[in-house]
Amino acid sequence: NEGNEYFRERNYKKAVIAYTEGLKKKSEDPELNAVLHTNRGAAQFYLGNYRSALNDAIQAKKLKPTHLKAIIRGALCHMELKNFSEAIAWCEEGLQIDSKEKKLVEVRAKADKLKGRDPEGMLLEIRTDFCIPWQCRAVVCIDLLCERNIRLVLEPSNEEEEISDGLAKICLDGFHSDNATGAKVHLDADGNLNWPVLFLYPEHEQTDFIAAFHENSRFIDHLMVMFAELPPWDLERKYLPSNLELYFEDEERAEMYKLSPEHTLLQMLQHKRYFVKAGTPTVLAFVKHSPFSKKYFSGKKVHRL
C-alpha cells in the first residue's frame, strides 16, 4: 500500500524501496509476490531502469504465468531495450491469454514494424517524438553541451577524436550511445539532459545500466534504488549503498578520480578530465577497503573530485 501511494505521487524511487521491503517479507502467497514484482518493475520502468524492470517482469511471470500486467511490462521493457524479437514473443504470449488486449496489440505492431529496420530508420522514428524539427536537435543539444562544458569523444571511428572547441561541427547522431540498448542522451521538457549511464563492478565483472539518468540527480539517489535489494552475484552481501565508492578513470593519464555519492551526474560530466565516450558516461563502483579495491588501486594515482 505504501508503494502504491508513492507510485501515485510519482515518487518512483521510494515506491521501489517500498515494494522491495514487501518482497523481503517472503510471503508464501505467489500472487502477492507477483504483484509486488510487477509494481516494482513499473516503478523501475518509469525511472528508466529497463533491465531491472524486465527482471521484475520475468520474476512476476514465473510466479503467475497468466499475469497480463507483467507480460505487458516485459514487452515494453524489451521495446525500450530494442529487443524487438523478444518484445514480439512476449506480446504473442500475452495475446494467447487475451487476444484483444489493446496494449499488447499496439506493442506487437510497433515491434514488428521496427524489427529489422536499419539504425538510421530507427533514429528517424525516435526523432518524431520531439516537438522541434529533428534537423535542429543536433544544434540544440550541442549548444547545451557547450554551455555545460561537457567533453565528448566520438565513437566509433578509426581514430578516436576528442571533441571540445570544435563541438559544433559534429552531428548529434555521432555521439549517441551505441551500447546494447540503443539508449541516447535526450532533452526533457524542462530543458535538462538525461543520459544513459553505465555502472561497472570490476570485482565481479558485472554492470548496471540506467537508460535515463537526470543530469541533476545524485549518484546516491540511484544507488539507493539499485541496491535496495542485494544483487544475486553479491554472495558476500557487501554491496550496500553506504559501503560503495565511486570513481571515474582518466584513461589518457591512467589516473582515477573519486566521486562523492552526493555528487550529481552533471558535476562529474563537467570535470575537466572527464570525457564522455560513445554518448554513455561510465562510473566504476568498488566496495570500501576490500582486498580487490586495494589491489586494483595499487600503483594508481587517485584524485578526489
Tab-separated table of C-alpha atoms in Angstrom:
chain	number	residue	atom	x	y	z
A	1	ASN	CA	0.000	0.000	0.000
A	2	GLU	CA	2.848	2.368	0.816
A	3	GLY	CA	4.471	1.590	-2.521
A	4	ASN	CA	1.199	2.228	-4.334
A	5	GLU	CA	0.852	5.598	-2.616
A	6	TYR	CA	4.378	6.623	-3.636
A	7	PHE	CA	3.656	5.413	-7.169
A	8	ARG	CA	0.521	7.565	-7.395
A	9	GLU	CA	2.637	10.524	-6.269
A	10	ARG	CA	5.161	9.626	-8.998
A	11	ASN	CA	7.830	9.160	-6.353
A	12	TYR	CA	9.119	6.072	-8.121
A	13	LYS	CA	12.358	5.755	-6.164
A	14	LYS	CA	10.515	5.457	-2.846
A	15	ALA	CA	7.978	3.150	-4.495
A	16	VAL	CA	10.799	0.788	-5.494
A	17	ILE	CA	12.106	0.759	-1.929
A	18	ALA	CA	8.634	0.094	-0.505
A	19	TYR	CA	7.890	-2.787	-2.890
A	20	THR	CA	11.340	-4.229	-2.145
A	21	GLU	CA	10.571	-4.166	1.579
A	22	GLY	CA	7.382	-6.060	0.812
A	23	LEU	CA	9.294	-8.716	-1.123
A	24	LYS	CA	11.760	-9.096	1.732
A	25	LYS	CA	8.883	-10.363	3.901
A	26	LYS	CA	8.906	-13.503	1.698
A	27	SER	CA	5.157	-14.020	1.628
A	28	GLU	CA	4.030	-17.549	0.813
A	29	ASP	CA	1.333	-16.095	-1.473
A	30	PRO	CA	2.747	-16.297	-5.043
A	31	GLU	CA	0.076	-13.959	-6.409
A	32	LEU	CA	1.004	-11.228	-3.897
A	33	ASN	CA	4.686	-11.627	-4.751
A	34	ALA	CA	3.841	-11.445	-8.455
A	35	VAL	CA	2.020	-8.150	-7.851
A	36	LEU	CA	4.964	-6.770	-5.855
A	37	HIS	CA	7.406	-7.671	-8.625
A	38	THR	CA	5.110	-6.215	-11.266
A	39	ASN	CA	4.617	-2.985	-9.348
A	40	ARG	CA	8.319	-2.616	-8.613
A	41	GLY	CA	9.021	-3.270	-12.283
A	42	ALA	CA	6.623	-0.488	-13.242
A	43	ALA	CA	8.396	1.944	-10.901
A	44	GLN	CA	11.796	0.884	-12.247
A	45	PHE	CA	10.474	1.365	-15.764
A	46	TYR	CA	9.497	4.974	-15.085
A	47	LEU	CA	12.950	5.579	-13.594
A	48	GLY	CA	14.476	4.379	-16.859
A	49	ASN	CA	15.947	1.238	-15.262
A	50	TYR	CA	14.666	-1.049	-18.003
A	51	ARG	CA	16.849	-4.050	-17.232
A	52	SER	CA	15.748	-4.081	-13.590
A	53	ALA	CA	12.135	-3.626	-14.687
A	54	LEU	CA	12.464	-6.557	-17.082
A	55	ASN	CA	13.934	-8.756	-14.355
A	56	ASP	CA	10.907	-7.998	-12.171
A	57	ALA	CA	8.541	-8.789	-15.032
A	58	ILE	CA	10.301	-12.137	-15.559
A	59	GLN	CA	10.008	-12.989	-11.846
A	60	ALA	CA	6.338	-11.989	-11.780
A	61	LYS	CA	5.604	-14.141	-14.836
A	62	LYS	CA	7.315	-17.120	-13.222
A	63	LEU	CA	5.110	-16.725	-10.162
A	64	LYS	CA	1.939	-16.160	-12.169
A	65	PRO	CA	2.268	-17.105	-15.879
A	66	THR	CA	-1.101	-15.526	-16.767
A	67	HIS	CA	-0.339	-12.151	-15.154
A	68	LEU	CA	-1.045	-9.822	-18.085
A	69	LYS	CA	0.347	-6.705	-16.405
A	70	ALA	CA	3.716	-8.420	-16.004
A	71	ILE	CA	3.667	-9.594	-19.614
A	72	ILE	CA	2.814	-6.113	-20.879
A	73	ARG	CA	5.588	-4.612	-18.748
A	74	GLY	CA	8.081	-7.168	-20.050
A	75	ALA	CA	7.132	-6.405	-23.647
A	76	LEU	CA	7.511	-2.659	-23.037
A	77	CYS	CA	10.932	-3.208	-21.462
A	78	HIS	CA	12.097	-5.192	-24.466
A	79	MET	CA	10.898	-2.356	-26.701
A	80	GLU	CA	12.938	0.177	-24.742
A	81	LEU	CA	15.951	-2.150	-24.889
A	82	LYS	CA	15.458	-2.513	-28.661
A	83	ASN	CA	14.941	-6.280	-28.301
A	84	PHE	CA	12.126	-6.315	-30.839
A	85	SER	CA	12.032	-10.086	-31.389
A	86	GLU	CA	11.719	-10.660	-27.635
A	87	ALA	CA	9.018	-7.979	-27.405
A	88	ILE	CA	7.043	-9.788	-30.104
A	89	ALA	CA	7.409	-13.102	-28.264
A	90	TRP	CA	6.112	-11.570	-25.003
A	91	CYS	CA	3.198	-9.955	-26.846
A	92	GLU	CA	2.243	-13.229	-28.518
A	93	GLU	CA	2.363	-14.990	-25.155
A	94	GLY	CA	0.041	-12.384	-23.675
A	95	LEU	CA	-2.308	-12.427	-26.670
A	96	GLN	CA	-2.801	-16.147	-26.168
A	97	ILE	CA	-4.288	-15.231	-22.788
A	98	ASP	CA	-6.299	-12.268	-24.066
A	99	SER	CA	-6.369	-11.849	-27.846
A	100	LYS	CA	-7.986	-8.413	-27.575
A	101	GLU	CA	-5.564	-6.814	-25.091
A	102	LYS	CA	-5.157	-3.400	-26.739
A	103	LYS	CA	-1.694	-2.569	-25.374
A	104	LEU	CA	-0.218	-5.882	-26.495
A	105	VAL	CA	-1.727	-5.473	-29.968
A	106	GLU	CA	-0.176	-1.989	-30.241
A	107	VAL	CA	3.236	-3.055	-28.967
A	108	ARG	CA	3.207	-6.145	-31.209
A	109	ALA	CA	2.522	-3.994	-34.279
A	110	LYS	CA	5.207	-1.459	-33.387
A	111	ALA	CA	7.796	-4.141	-32.646
A	112	ASP	CA	7.030	-5.857	-35.934
A	113	LYS	CA	7.467	-2.539	-37.736
A	114	LEU	CA	10.802	-1.761	-36.089
A	115	LYS	CA	12.251	-5.268	-36.282
A	116	GLY	CA	14.943	-5.361	-38.930
A	117	ARG	CA	14.812	-1.627	-39.585
A	118	ASP	CA	18.201	-0.078	-40.253
A	119	PRO	CA	19.724	2.073	-37.482
A	120	GLU	CA	19.119	5.260	-39.429
A	121	GLY	CA	15.444	4.446	-39.776
A	122	MET	CA	15.216	3.853	-36.028
A	123	LEU	CA	16.750	7.238	-35.358
A	124	LEU	CA	14.156	8.878	-37.569
A	125	GLU	CA	11.415	7.089	-35.646
A	126	ILE	CA	12.796	8.422	-32.376
A	127	ARG	CA	13.156	11.926	-33.757
A	128	THR	CA	9.437	12.195	-34.362
A	129	ASP	CA	8.902	12.183	-30.599
A	130	PHE	CA	10.479	15.622	-30.277
A	131	CYS	CA	8.483	18.817	-30.515
A	132	ILE	CA	11.241	20.541	-32.510
A	133	PRO	CA	12.289	19.537	-36.045
A	134	TRP	CA	14.830	16.727	-35.850
A	135	GLN	CA	17.225	18.622	-38.099
A	136	CYS	CA	17.542	21.211	-35.307
A	137	ARG	CA	18.177	18.766	-32.480
A	138	ALA	CA	21.900	18.433	-33.127
A	139	VAL	CA	22.462	22.175	-32.865
A	140	VAL	CA	20.248	22.491	-29.784
A	141	CYS	CA	21.893	19.634	-27.877
A	142	ILE	CA	25.412	20.589	-28.890
A	143	ASP	CA	24.798	24.128	-27.671
A	144	LEU	CA	23.629	22.708	-24.340
A	145	LEU	CA	26.749	20.562	-24.057
A	146	CYS	CA	28.980	23.533	-24.860
A	147	GLU	CA	27.214	25.604	-22.190
A	148	ARG	CA	27.815	22.838	-19.672
A	149	ASN	CA	31.496	22.352	-20.645
A	150	ILE	CA	30.917	18.657	-21.289
A	151	ARG	CA	33.652	16.994	-23.340
A	152	LEU	CA	32.952	14.198	-25.776
A	153	VAL	CA	34.898	11.524	-27.583
A	154	LEU	CA	33.401	10.375	-30.854
A	155	GLU	CA	32.952	6.644	-31.373
A	156	PRO	CA	33.019	4.534	-33.396
A	157	SER	CA	35.838	5.749	-35.623
A	158	ASN	CA	39.199	4.531	-36.832
A	159	GLU	CA	40.881	7.120	-34.687
A	160	GLU	CA	39.319	8.486	-31.518
A	161	GLU	CA	38.535	12.146	-31.984
A	162	GLU	CA	38.412	14.378	-28.941
A	163	ILE	CA	35.690	16.974	-29.193
A	164	SER	CA	35.958	20.280	-27.384
A	165	ASP	CA	36.111	23.604	-29.191
A	166	GLY	CA	35.009	22.026	-32.457
A	167	LEU	CA	31.886	20.532	-30.926
A	168	ALA	CA	29.509	22.474	-33.153
A	169	LYS	CA	30.907	20.699	-36.221
A	170	ILE	CA	29.597	17.247	-35.281
A	171	CYS	CA	26.122	15.885	-35.762
A	172	LEU	CA	24.037	14.659	-32.858
A	173	ASP	CA	23.977	11.064	-34.056
A	174	GLY	CA	27.776	10.976	-33.930
A	175	PHE	CA	27.876	10.945	-30.152
A	176	HIS	CA	24.740	8.956	-29.450
A	177	SER	CA	25.337	5.859	-27.410
A	178	ASP	CA	25.968	2.760	-29.449
A	179	ASN	CA	25.526	0.420	-26.497
A	180	ALA	CA	23.421	-2.721	-26.444
A	181	THR	CA	20.231	-0.901	-25.533
A	182	GLY	CA	20.494	1.925	-28.039
A	183	ALA	CA	19.569	4.455	-25.331
A	184	LYS	CA	20.536	8.047	-26.093
A	185	VAL	CA	21.065	11.309	-24.289
A	186	HIS	CA	17.892	13.343	-24.612
A	187	LEU	CA	16.448	16.688	-23.640
A	188	ASP	CA	13.399	16.691	-21.361
A	189	ALA	CA	10.542	19.177	-21.316
A	190	ASP	CA	12.311	21.298	-18.666
A	191	GLY	CA	15.465	21.727	-20.744
A	192	ASN	CA	17.528	19.196	-18.767
A	193	LEU	CA	19.630	16.415	-20.241
A	194	ASN	CA	19.004	12.784	-19.360
A	195	TRP	CA	21.869	10.405	-20.063
A	196	PRO	CA	22.312	6.658	-20.436
A	197	VAL	CA	24.815	5.753	-17.686
A	198	LEU	CA	26.778	2.537	-17.256
A	199	PHE	CA	27.887	1.348	-13.807
A	200	LEU	CA	30.781	-1.128	-13.784
A	201	TYR	CA	31.603	-3.501	-10.912
A	202	PRO	CA	35.122	-4.723	-11.800
A	203	GLU	CA	35.393	-7.149	-8.898
A	204	HIS	CA	32.509	-9.244	-10.213
A	205	GLU	CA	32.640	-8.249	-13.888
A	206	GLN	CA	29.037	-7.085	-13.625
A	207	THR	CA	27.264	-3.983	-14.891
A	208	ASP	CA	24.137	-1.912	-14.319
A	209	PHE	CA	22.602	0.316	-16.948
A	210	ILE	CA	20.418	3.354	-16.298
A	211	ALA	CA	18.735	4.493	-19.502
A	212	ALA	CA	17.733	7.979	-18.321
A	213	PHE	CA	19.913	9.481	-15.565
A	214	HIS	CA	18.839	13.093	-14.986
A	215	GLU	CA	21.886	15.341	-15.035
A	216	ASN	CA	20.967	16.904	-11.674
A	217	SER	CA	20.321	13.582	-9.926
A	218	ARG	CA	22.811	12.468	-7.295
A	219	PHE	CA	24.590	9.148	-7.536
A	220	ILE	CA	23.354	8.168	-4.087
A	221	ASP	CA	19.741	8.508	-5.269
A	222	HIS	CA	20.319	5.808	-7.869
A	223	LEU	CA	22.442	3.620	-5.610
A	224	MET	CA	19.615	3.535	-3.063
A	225	VAL	CA	17.284	2.200	-5.741
A	226	MET	CA	19.751	-0.134	-7.463
A	227	PHE	CA	20.837	-1.761	-4.216
A	228	ALA	CA	17.551	-1.631	-2.311
A	229	GLU	CA	17.833	-5.383	-2.778
A	230	LEU	CA	21.238	-7.067	-2.934
A	231	PRO	CA	22.104	-8.425	-6.404
A	232	PRO	CA	22.301	-12.217	-6.789
A	233	TRP	CA	26.025	-12.080	-7.635
A	234	ASP	CA	26.841	-10.350	-4.317
A	235	LEU	CA	27.259	-13.572	-2.349
A	236	GLU	CA	29.153	-11.787	0.440
A	237	ARG	CA	26.335	-9.247	0.830
A	238	LYS	CA	28.650	-6.259	0.843
A	239	TYR	CA	27.230	-4.141	-1.986
A	240	LEU	CA	25.278	-1.758	0.201
A	241	PRO	CA	24.883	1.907	-0.856
A	242	SER	CA	26.802	3.101	2.234
A	243	ASN	CA	29.600	0.626	1.527
A	244	LEU	CA	30.383	1.686	-2.035
A	245	GLU	CA	32.938	4.065	-3.515
A	246	LEU	CA	32.535	5.550	-6.983
A	247	TYR	CA	35.272	6.533	-9.424
A	248	PHE	CA	35.846	7.544	-12.990
A	249	GLU	CA	39.021	6.837	-14.912
A	250	ASP	CA	41.204	9.243	-16.847
A	251	GLU	CA	42.414	6.711	-19.405
A	252	GLU	CA	44.867	9.075	-21.064
A	253	ARG	CA	46.780	9.639	-17.821
A	254	ALA	CA	45.902	6.263	-16.245
A	255	GLU	CA	44.595	8.091	-13.153
A	256	MET	CA	41.419	7.674	-11.091
A	257	TYR	CA	39.055	10.298	-9.709
A	258	LYS	CA	36.970	9.520	-6.636
A	259	LEU	CA	33.392	10.782	-6.632
A	260	SER	CA	31.223	11.603	-3.661
A	261	PRO	CA	27.858	9.794	-3.699
A	262	GLU	CA	26.350	13.244	-3.136
A	263	HIS	CA	27.745	14.483	-6.454
A	264	THR	CA	25.330	14.901	-9.339
A	265	LEU	CA	25.952	13.403	-12.748
A	266	LEU	CA	26.475	16.898	-14.144
A	267	GLN	CA	29.260	17.599	-11.643
A	268	MET	CA	31.134	14.566	-12.927
A	269	LEU	CA	30.497	15.385	-16.579
A	270	GLN	CA	31.802	18.930	-16.126
A	271	HIS	CA	35.117	17.803	-14.661
A	272	LYS	CA	37.981	18.875	-16.918
A	273	ARG	CA	39.371	15.325	-17.089
A	274	TYR	CA	36.079	13.597	-17.813
A	275	PHE	CA	35.332	12.640	-21.405
A	276	VAL	CA	32.057	11.021	-22.472
A	277	LYS	CA	32.688	8.123	-24.836
A	278	ALA	CA	30.064	6.939	-27.315
A	279	GLY	CA	27.446	9.062	-25.569
A	280	THR	CA	27.454	6.914	-22.433
A	281	PRO	CA	29.010	8.168	-19.167
A	282	THR	CA	30.653	5.350	-17.214
A	283	VAL	CA	31.184	5.009	-13.446
A	284	LEU	CA	33.184	2.354	-11.585
A	285	ALA	CA	31.966	1.082	-8.199
A	286	PHE	CA	34.067	-0.669	-5.544
A	287	VAL	CA	33.476	-1.902	-2.021
A	288	LYS	CA	35.318	0.257	0.517
A	289	HIS	CA	38.600	-1.175	1.809
A	290	SER	CA	38.051	-4.504	0.064
A	291	PRO	CA	41.119	-6.602	-0.861
A	292	PHE	CA	40.112	-6.288	-4.521
A	293	SER	CA	39.948	-2.477	-4.460
A	294	LYS	CA	43.275	-2.230	-2.634
A	295	LYS	CA	44.870	-4.385	-5.312
A	296	TYR	CA	43.087	-2.519	-8.119
A	297	PHE	CA	44.293	0.890	-6.947
A	298	SER	CA	47.810	-0.250	-6.097
A	299	GLY	CA	50.220	1.937	-8.029
A	300	LYS	CA	47.452	4.157	-9.421
A	301	LYS	CA	47.230	7.864	-8.718
A	302	VAL	CA	43.847	8.749	-7.209
A	303	HIS	CA	42.340	12.255	-7.064
A	304	ARG	CA	39.265	13.463	-5.211
A	305	LEU	CA	36.678	15.326	-7.224
